Amino acid sequence: MSLTLRRNDYSLTDEQGQLVDMLRDIFTEQSPIAVVRAAEPLGFDQKLWDTVKENGLVTISVPESAGGDGGGLVELVLAGIEIGRTAAPVPLLDQVVALRAFAALKAAGADLAGLDMDAALAGDLIVSIAPISTWELGSQLIPSGAVAKAVLAFKDDSIILMSRKTLAPQAQNEGCAPVAWWSPTDSDVATTTVLEGAQALATWELVQREWRIATASSLVGLLAISSEMAREYALDRKAFGVTIAKFQAISHQLADIHMDVVTARNMTLKAAWLTENEPEYRPELAAMAMAHATRAALRSTTKAAHVYGGMGITLEADISLFFRKVTSWSLVGGGQRRDLEEIARAIDTRAAELQLQSSNR
Amino acid sequence: MDFSQVDFTPEQLALESEIREIIEANWTPNYAHIAVDHDRMPVKVRMEFAKRGLLHPDLPKDQGGAGLGELELEMIAGIADEYWMPTNVSNSMLIPTLEKHGSAWLKEHVLPGIRRGEITTCLGYSEPDNGSDIAAATTKAVQDGDTWVINGQKMWTTWGNESDYVFLLARTGAVEEKHRTLTMFLVPMDTPGVEATPVWILGGGRTNVTFYTDVTVSDQYRIGPVNEGWNVMSEPLATEHGAGVETQGVAPVNGTMGQTFSRVFEKFVDASIKWAASRKTADGKSRLEDPITRMAIAEAMLDLEMCWNAEGELGKPMSAEALSRNADRMADIAAPEGLLDFGVDGSIYAGNIASERQHAPGTSVYGGTTEIYRNNLARRLGLPRPY
Ligand SMILES: Cc1cc2nc3c(=O)[nH]c(=O)nc-3n(C[C@H](O)[C@H](O)[C@H](O)COP(=O)(O)OP(=O)(O)OC[C@H]3O[C@@H](n4cnc5c(N)ncnc54)[C@H](O)[C@@H]3O)c2cc1C
């Protein structure tokens, strides 16, 4: 046996740091809570989307060869975190994941003739993917499905492209995410097969992983801002003559929330880097990032809201808005059990490795 | 950002072989004992490592080290882990303290032996009446000319029965003054009046109560100025807690204890997989195919990955709690076999599961409880002290 070691470097480059600053400026300025609320119930703001387009963010992580500006998944995660921090009502993450999927499909020789790629790259055509289509066959809820006109899905061993001329009606949900029911057999939906066979499944698995990473990053952002808000509230609010932050029952909850933020962020960045650079190494990392971001966001925004006492559950409180967003954003991909099912594939990999080892001993 | 595999240089590959040879010649892994984190490095390995400067590999060669970097340290940890070999020496964190605060005499007579791995130490902070609140220590040191007379009792002095010295926290003034009247000493364990009696913990490990009755030591054994003990002690304590870990991009980010616990956790996940592979469900299929078993192991794997990503001081509490949670989960999934000790008919790897269920709760206590970690974290988040 020989030892293998991997680097463990989570640091951002100066450029990535500048990207974060730029994104934070754009989204905090252009997507304050008032904008987020005004965009409800649909969860989409055309003006903000125009700003996103003008700032060239639509192609942020699209390969240069496919008409993008060559950023990678790490950059997408950084964008996702900022989107999450402001609950920005724009379908940027789904759009970029779909654009990256188109690029991968093109490279695999897929037929994308039915798609107006220029419009998609410009953000004039909103595109998305059907993350649960490997296990949900017919009609399914599509993230950004109420604003998209083209959706990639997996069906019968093939990757298909579903298109609509008119928008699908939003399926109402607490978090006001623009999700909608789409079905390949719906008369409003035109369906073309873009890639078939073994290559289709391999490509789709990668698309699914990227979608998980992107979605996880938005949950990290929601979680981070909820954590900061709860901390500030705890320092401000008094009970029994002292700030409630003095109570360990409160401060330890804040510590727990912070642990969730840090681990979810690190796991998502690591999964992004490895999925981009070594997709064959530990393919479960994307599902791990998503599963942890999901459980962390669900439990920690619940705790964050709880720190506010009664105020935390009022609709007017901003913290409850983030709680609601987490509900929708974390469930639209099929939930933690599906991620765990994916993670469980690593058990088989490890079992195979261990048998090799034990015969050596 | 970089998570790529490291290509070892020829020197590093030679180091790898050297370490493997030393371990293989001097250590037999005991797969029944999953909790390697609480044990000491085997003496024979320690002596071999020391000869080559590998005990404190990051120290310069003229200080008894091997002048190696973070990567080599990780290599050593990784190889030791592969052989289930404990690496605890407990001296490393005292070396900088002795260099900075030790008396000339200690530096000349004790420090070199510590560097060479010949002298071992244990930590005497906790007492029967105060553990978390270390600054409430009551073990007294009273100056008498050039000597000190120490009286009191310490609790949880791990390795106190097999160490040459104890790094002792003593009271040198009014106890009400708390951290302002503490002084550190390095007391030889063979001084008359020092006595260690065992305390057995869940999972079979040993720690000690140590008694100090009219223990008289020369002033040369004092470390740092009188009543400055709190500052002197803080540095090694912070190292133990994983504070301010600044890695060079190779070491795990989750601190010393976080890392150690995560490695135990890793073995435990493997044990769970081995156990599942060795069992069948009623329909004759391997339990590796059983969805309930798969879900449980997948959750353990998820928690393990989370532990490796728990930065700095988050590493210890998160991995301690993840260990307990998953030991519960796996013991339950492997029930009823999950209760069998290693070597018992039918236990196979379930012995590791039962043993981890015993070991895990301690990880939330020793080295500072998870509550104390949360207090510290809360303060770093800018929250006020609770009391
Ligand atoms: C196996 C083992 C090995 C050890 N090895 C050593 C060693 O080598 N040297 C050494 O000096 N010590 C050692 N310790 C001692 C260890 O550091 C203490 O046990 C630990 O710091 C807790 O102290 P305590 O046991 O007195 O519990 P206490 O401090 O009495 O705590 C009891 C409970 O109260 C909680 N609590 C206490 N204070 C607070 C607070 N401020 N806020 C919230 N909750 C609080 C604790 O979290 C805990 O749950 C060891 C302990 C064990 C179990």
Short mmCIF file of N, CA, C and O and ligand atoms in Angstrom, two decimals, chain A residues 248 252, chain B residues 38 122-134 154-159 201 206-207 240 362 364-372 375 386-387, ligand 1:
data_model
loop_
_atom_site.label_atom_id
_atom_site.label_comp_id
_atom_site.label_asym_id
_atom_site.label_seq_id
_atom_site.Cartn_x
_atom_site.Cartn_y
_atom_site.Cartn_z
N GLN A 248 -26.89 31.40 27.62
CA GLN A 248 -26.24 30.34 26.84
C GLN A 248 -27.23 29.59 25.94
O GLN A 248 -26.87 29.13 24.87
N HIS A 252 -25.40 29.56 22.56
CA HIS A 252 -24.98 28.25 22.04
C HIS A 252 -25.73 27.89 20.77
O HIS A 252 -25.18 27.23 19.89
N HIS B 38 -6.69 8.09 22.42
CA HIS B 38 -6.42 8.35 23.81
C HIS B 38 -5.13 7.68 24.29
O HIS B 38 -4.71 7.87 25.42
N CYS B 122 2.92 14.84 31.45
CA CYS B 122 1.45 14.79 31.46
C CYS B 122 0.96 16.15 31.94
O CYS B 122 1.75 16.99 32.36
N LEU B 123 -0.35 16.34 31.82
CA LEU B 123 -0.91 17.66 32.11
C LEU B 123 -1.72 17.64 33.40
O LEU B 123 -2.66 16.87 33.54
N GLY B 124 -1.34 18.49 34.33
CA GLY B 124 -2.05 18.56 35.61
C GLY B 124 -2.79 19.87 35.76
O GLY B 124 -2.37 20.76 36.50
N TYR B 125 -3.89 19.99 35.05
CA TYR B 125 -4.72 21.20 35.16
C TYR B 125 -5.94 20.92 36.06
O TYR B 125 -6.17 21.57 37.06
N SER B 126 -6.73 19.92 35.64
CA SER B 126 -8.04 19.69 36.27
C SER B 126 -7.91 19.17 37.69
O SER B 126 -6.95 18.48 38.02
N GLU B 127 -8.90 19.51 38.48
CA GLU B 127 -8.95 19.03 39.87
C GLU B 127 -10.33 18.45 40.14
O GLU B 127 -11.26 18.67 39.35
N PRO B 128 -10.47 17.75 41.26
CA PRO B 128 -11.78 17.14 41.54
C PRO B 128 -12.90 18.18 41.55
O PRO B 128 -13.99 17.91 41.07
N ASP B 129 -12.62 19.36 42.05
CA ASP B 129 -13.69 20.35 42.18
C ASP B 129 -13.73 21.38 41.06
O ASP B 129 -14.56 22.28 41.09
N ASN B 130 -12.82 21.30 40.13
CA ASN B 130 -12.87 22.26 39.02
C ASN B 130 -12.17 21.72 37.79
O ASN B 130 -10.99 21.40 37.83
N GLY B 131 -12.92 21.59 36.73
CA GLY B 131 -12.36 21.10 35.47
C GLY B 131 -12.49 22.17 34.42
O GLY B 131 -11.51 22.77 33.97
N SER B 132 -13.72 22.48 34.07
CA SER B 132 -13.94 23.55 33.08
C SER B 132 -13.39 24.87 33.60
O SER B 132 -12.76 25.63 32.87
N ASP B 133 -13.64 25.12 34.85
CA ASP B 133 -13.19 26.38 35.45
C ASP B 133 -11.76 26.18 35.98
O ASP B 133 -11.53 26.21 37.19
N ILE B 134 -10.83 26.03 35.06
CA ILE B 134 -9.46 25.68 35.47
C ILE B 134 -8.87 26.74 36.39
O ILE B 134 -8.08 26.43 37.27
N LYS B 154 -4.98 16.51 41.92
CA LYS B 154 -5.39 16.73 40.53
C LYS B 154 -6.22 15.55 40.05
O LYS B 154 -6.07 14.42 40.54
N MET B 155 -7.08 15.84 39.12
CA MET B 155 -7.99 14.80 38.62
C MET B 155 -7.74 14.65 37.12
O MET B 155 -7.36 15.62 36.47
N TRP B 156 -7.96 13.46 36.59
CA TRP B 156 -7.85 13.23 35.14
C TRP B 156 -6.44 13.45 34.63
O TRP B 156 -6.26 14.00 33.54
N THR B 157 -5.43 13.11 35.42
CA THR B 157 -4.06 13.30 34.96
C THR B 157 -3.70 12.12 34.06
O THR B 157 -3.09 11.14 34.50
N THR B 158 -4.10 12.23 32.82
CA THR B 158 -3.90 11.13 31.88
C THR B 158 -2.41 10.91 31.65
O THR B 158 -1.67 11.88 31.48
N TRP B 159 -2.00 9.65 31.68
CA TRP B 159 -0.60 9.23 31.57
C TRP B 159 0.20 9.60 32.82
O TRP B 159 1.42 9.46 32.84
N ILE B 201 -12.10 4.51 32.53
CA ILE B 201 -13.19 5.20 31.83
C ILE B 201 -13.89 4.26 30.86
O ILE B 201 -13.37 3.19 30.52
N ARG B 206 -7.46 4.40 30.63
CA ARG B 206 -7.08 4.77 31.99
C ARG B 206 -6.69 6.24 32.06
O ARG B 206 -6.02 6.78 31.19
N THR B 207 -7.14 6.88 33.11
CA THR B 207 -6.58 8.16 33.48
C THR B 207 -6.31 8.07 34.98
O THR B 207 -6.38 6.97 35.54
N GLU B 240 -3.96 22.86 21.80
CA GLU B 240 -4.77 21.66 21.97
C GLU B 240 -6.19 21.89 21.43
O GLU B 240 -6.79 21.02 20.84
N GLY B 362 -16.64 10.45 25.80
CA GLY B 362 -15.49 11.12 26.39
C GLY B 362 -14.94 12.22 25.50
O GLY B 362 -14.43 13.23 26.00
N SER B 364 -16.39 14.39 23.98
CA SER B 364 -17.07 15.67 24.22
C SER B 364 -16.65 16.30 25.54
O SER B 364 -17.12 17.39 25.88
N VAL B 365 -15.78 15.61 26.29
CA VAL B 365 -15.39 16.12 27.61
C VAL B 365 -13.91 16.47 27.67
O VAL B 365 -13.54 17.61 27.98
N TYR B 366 -13.06 15.48 27.35
CA TYR B 366 -11.64 15.78 27.58
C TYR B 366 -11.12 16.82 26.60
O TYR B 366 -11.62 16.96 25.50
N GLY B 367 -10.12 17.57 27.09
CA GLY B 367 -9.62 18.68 26.27
C GLY B 367 -10.57 19.85 26.25
O GLY B 367 -10.45 20.75 25.43
N GLY B 368 -11.51 19.88 27.17
CA GLY B 368 -12.50 20.97 27.21
C GLY B 368 -13.85 20.47 26.71
O GLY B 368 -13.91 19.85 25.64
N THR B 369 -14.91 20.72 27.47
CA THR B 369 -16.21 20.18 27.05
C THR B 369 -16.76 20.96 25.86
O THR B 369 -16.35 22.09 25.59
N THR B 370 -17.72 20.34 25.19
CA THR B 370 -18.31 21.00 24.03
C THR B 370 -19.03 22.29 24.42
O THR B 370 -19.15 23.20 23.62
N GLU B 371 -19.48 22.36 25.67
CA GLU B 371 -20.11 23.62 26.13
C GLU B 371 -19.06 24.73 26.22
O GLU B 371 -19.32 25.87 25.84
N ILE B 372 -17.88 24.37 26.73
CA ILE B 372 -16.83 25.38 26.84
C ILE B 372 -16.41 25.85 25.44
O ILE B 372 -16.17 27.03 25.21
N ASN B 375 -18.95 28.26 24.38
CA ASN B 375 -18.74 29.55 25.05
C ASN B 375 -17.65 30.34 24.32
O ASN B 375 -17.80 31.53 24.05
N PRO B 386 -21.53 34.89 29.37
CA PRO B 386 -22.81 34.55 29.97
C PRO B 386 -22.91 34.91 31.46
O PRO B 386 -24.00 34.94 31.99
N TYR B 387 -21.78 35.09 32.11
CA TYR B 387 -21.84 35.35 33.54
C TYR B 387 -20.69 36.23 33.94
O TYR B 387 -19.78 36.44 33.16
C1 LIG C 1 -10.60 10.78 29.70
C2 LIG C 1 -10.24 12.12 30.22
C3 LIG C 1 -8.93 12.55 30.13
C4 LIG C 1 -8.56 13.78 30.62
N1 LIG C 1 -7.25 14.14 30.61
C5 LIG C 1 -6.87 15.26 31.28
C6 LIG C 1 -5.49 15.56 31.48
O1 LIG C 1 -4.62 14.83 31.03
N2 LIG C 1 -5.17 16.63 32.22
C7 LIG C 1 -6.10 17.47 32.74
O2 LIG C 1 -5.75 18.43 33.38
N3 LIG C 1 -7.42 17.23 32.55
C8 LIG C 1 -7.82 16.14 31.85
N4 LIG C 1 -9.15 15.87 31.69
C9 LIG C 1 -10.11 16.73 32.33
C10 LIG C 1 -11.03 17.45 31.40
O3 LIG C 1 -10.37 18.51 30.78
C11 LIG C 1 -12.23 17.88 32.22
O4 LIG C 1 -12.96 16.72 32.53
C12 LIG C 1 -13.13 18.87 31.50
O5 LIG C 1 -12.46 20.08 31.33
C13 LIG C 1 -14.43 19.07 32.25
O6 LIG C 1 -14.24 19.32 33.58
P1 LIG C 1 -15.08 18.52 34.69
O7 LIG C 1 -14.97 17.09 34.36
O8 LIG C 1 -14.64 18.98 36.00
O9 LIG C 1 -16.57 18.94 34.43
P2 LIG C 1 -17.25 20.27 34.97
O10 LIG C 1 -16.41 21.44 34.66
O11 LIG C 1 -17.69 20.07 36.35
O12 LIG C 1 -18.51 20.30 34.03
C14 LIG C 1 -19.70 19.53 34.27
C15 LIG C 1 -20.70 19.91 33.19
O13 LIG C 1 -21.00 21.30 33.28
C16 LIG C 1 -20.75 21.95 32.07
N5 LIG C 1 -20.20 23.28 32.30
C17 LIG C 1 -19.19 23.63 33.10
N6 LIG C 1 -18.90 24.92 33.00
C18 LIG C 1 -19.76 25.42 32.09
C19 LIG C 1 -19.96 26.71 31.54
N7 LIG C 1 -19.18 27.74 31.85
N8 LIG C 1 -20.91 26.85 30.61
C20 LIG C 1 -21.69 25.79 30.25
N9 LIG C 1 -21.56 24.58 30.74
C21 LIG C 1 -20.59 24.39 31.65
C22 LIG C 1 -19.73 21.08 31.36
O14 LIG C 1 -19.78 21.27 29.95
C23 LIG C 1 -20.14 19.69 31.78
O15 LIG C 1 -21.12 19.19 30.94
C24 LIG C 1 -9.54 14.63 31.17
C25 LIG C 1 -10.87 14.22 31.23
C26 LIG C 1 -11.22 12.95 30.77
C27 LIG C 1 -12.65 12.54 30.89
#
